[in-house]
Amino acid sequence: MRPEEAALRRHTHRIREHIVEMCSGPEGGHLGGSMSLAEILPSSRGHLSPRPSQIRT
């Protein structure tokens, strides 16, 4: 696994942990949409942030 992928997995894991902590509070919450976004956003990172070699000047 490349270092970038490992860092992205750790970051995604922290996001999921934060979502669960927030939803387990006294006001509660719905995990579904938030957990879906926790998966979608990191996976789309490669499409949103082009590599330097892909940028045309």
Tab-separated table of C-alpha atoms in Angstrom:
chain	number	residue	atom	x	y	z
A	1	MET	CA	0.000	0.000	0.000
A	2	ARG	CA	1.307	3.414	-0.942
A	3	PRO	CA	1.845	5.943	1.869
A	4	GLU	CA	-0.897	8.173	0.439
A	5	GLU	CA	-3.389	5.318	0.577
A	6	ALA	CA	-2.451	4.459	4.160
A	7	ALA	CA	-2.849	8.091	5.217
A	8	LEU	CA	-6.225	8.291	3.463
A	9	ARG	CA	-7.425	5.124	5.216
A	10	ARG	CA	-6.365	6.502	8.611
A	11	HIS	CA	-8.109	9.794	7.909
A	12	THR	CA	-11.301	8.016	6.795
A	13	HIS	CA	-11.220	5.895	9.956
A	14	ARG	CA	-10.953	9.028	12.111
A	15	ILE	CA	-13.901	10.557	10.251
A	16	ARG	CA	-16.005	7.451	10.958
A	17	GLU	CA	-15.023	7.512	14.636
A	18	HIS	CA	-15.998	11.186	14.873
A	19	ILE	CA	-19.389	10.500	13.244
A	20	VAL	CA	-20.141	7.719	15.741
A	21	GLU	CA	-19.094	9.923	18.672
A	22	MET	CA	-21.315	12.759	17.478
A	23	CYS	CA	-24.337	10.518	16.897
A	24	SER	CA	-23.981	8.735	20.238
A	25	GLY	CA	-24.356	12.008	22.125
A	26	PRO	CA	-27.515	13.065	23.966
A	27	GLU	CA	-29.116	14.527	20.844
A	28	GLY	CA	-28.415	11.423	18.781
A	29	GLY	CA	-28.278	11.435	15.031
A	30	HIS	CA	-28.585	9.310	11.905
A	31	LEU	CA	-25.400	7.530	10.833
A	32	GLY	CA	-26.435	6.483	7.324
A	33	GLY	CA	-25.775	9.563	5.231
A	34	SER	CA	-22.710	10.629	7.164
A	35	MET	CA	-21.081	7.207	6.929
A	36	SER	CA	-21.807	7.110	3.206
A	37	LEU	CA	-20.071	10.451	2.737
A	38	ALA	CA	-17.143	9.216	4.818
A	39	GLU	CA	-16.670	6.552	2.123
A	40	ILE	CA	-17.492	8.620	-0.961
A	41	LEU	CA	-15.375	11.716	-0.359
A	42	PRO	CA	-12.023	9.986	0.220
A	43	SER	CA	-12.592	7.642	-2.724
A	44	SER	CA	-13.259	10.618	-4.999
A	45	ARG	CA	-10.113	12.396	-3.836
A	46	GLY	CA	-8.094	11.087	-6.762
A	47	HIS	CA	-10.603	12.535	-9.201
A	48	LEU	CA	-10.816	15.900	-7.461
A	49	SER	CA	-7.105	16.452	-6.871
A	50	PRO	CA	-5.108	15.818	-10.027
A	51	ARG	CA	-1.536	14.669	-9.764
A	52	PRO	CA	1.072	17.276	-10.781
A	53	SER	CA	1.844	15.236	-13.897
A	54	GLN	CA	-1.814	15.559	-14.984
A	55	ILE	CA	-1.881	19.365	-14.863
A	56	ARG	CA	-1.398	21.009	-18.228
A	57	THR	CA	0.109	24.470	-18.383
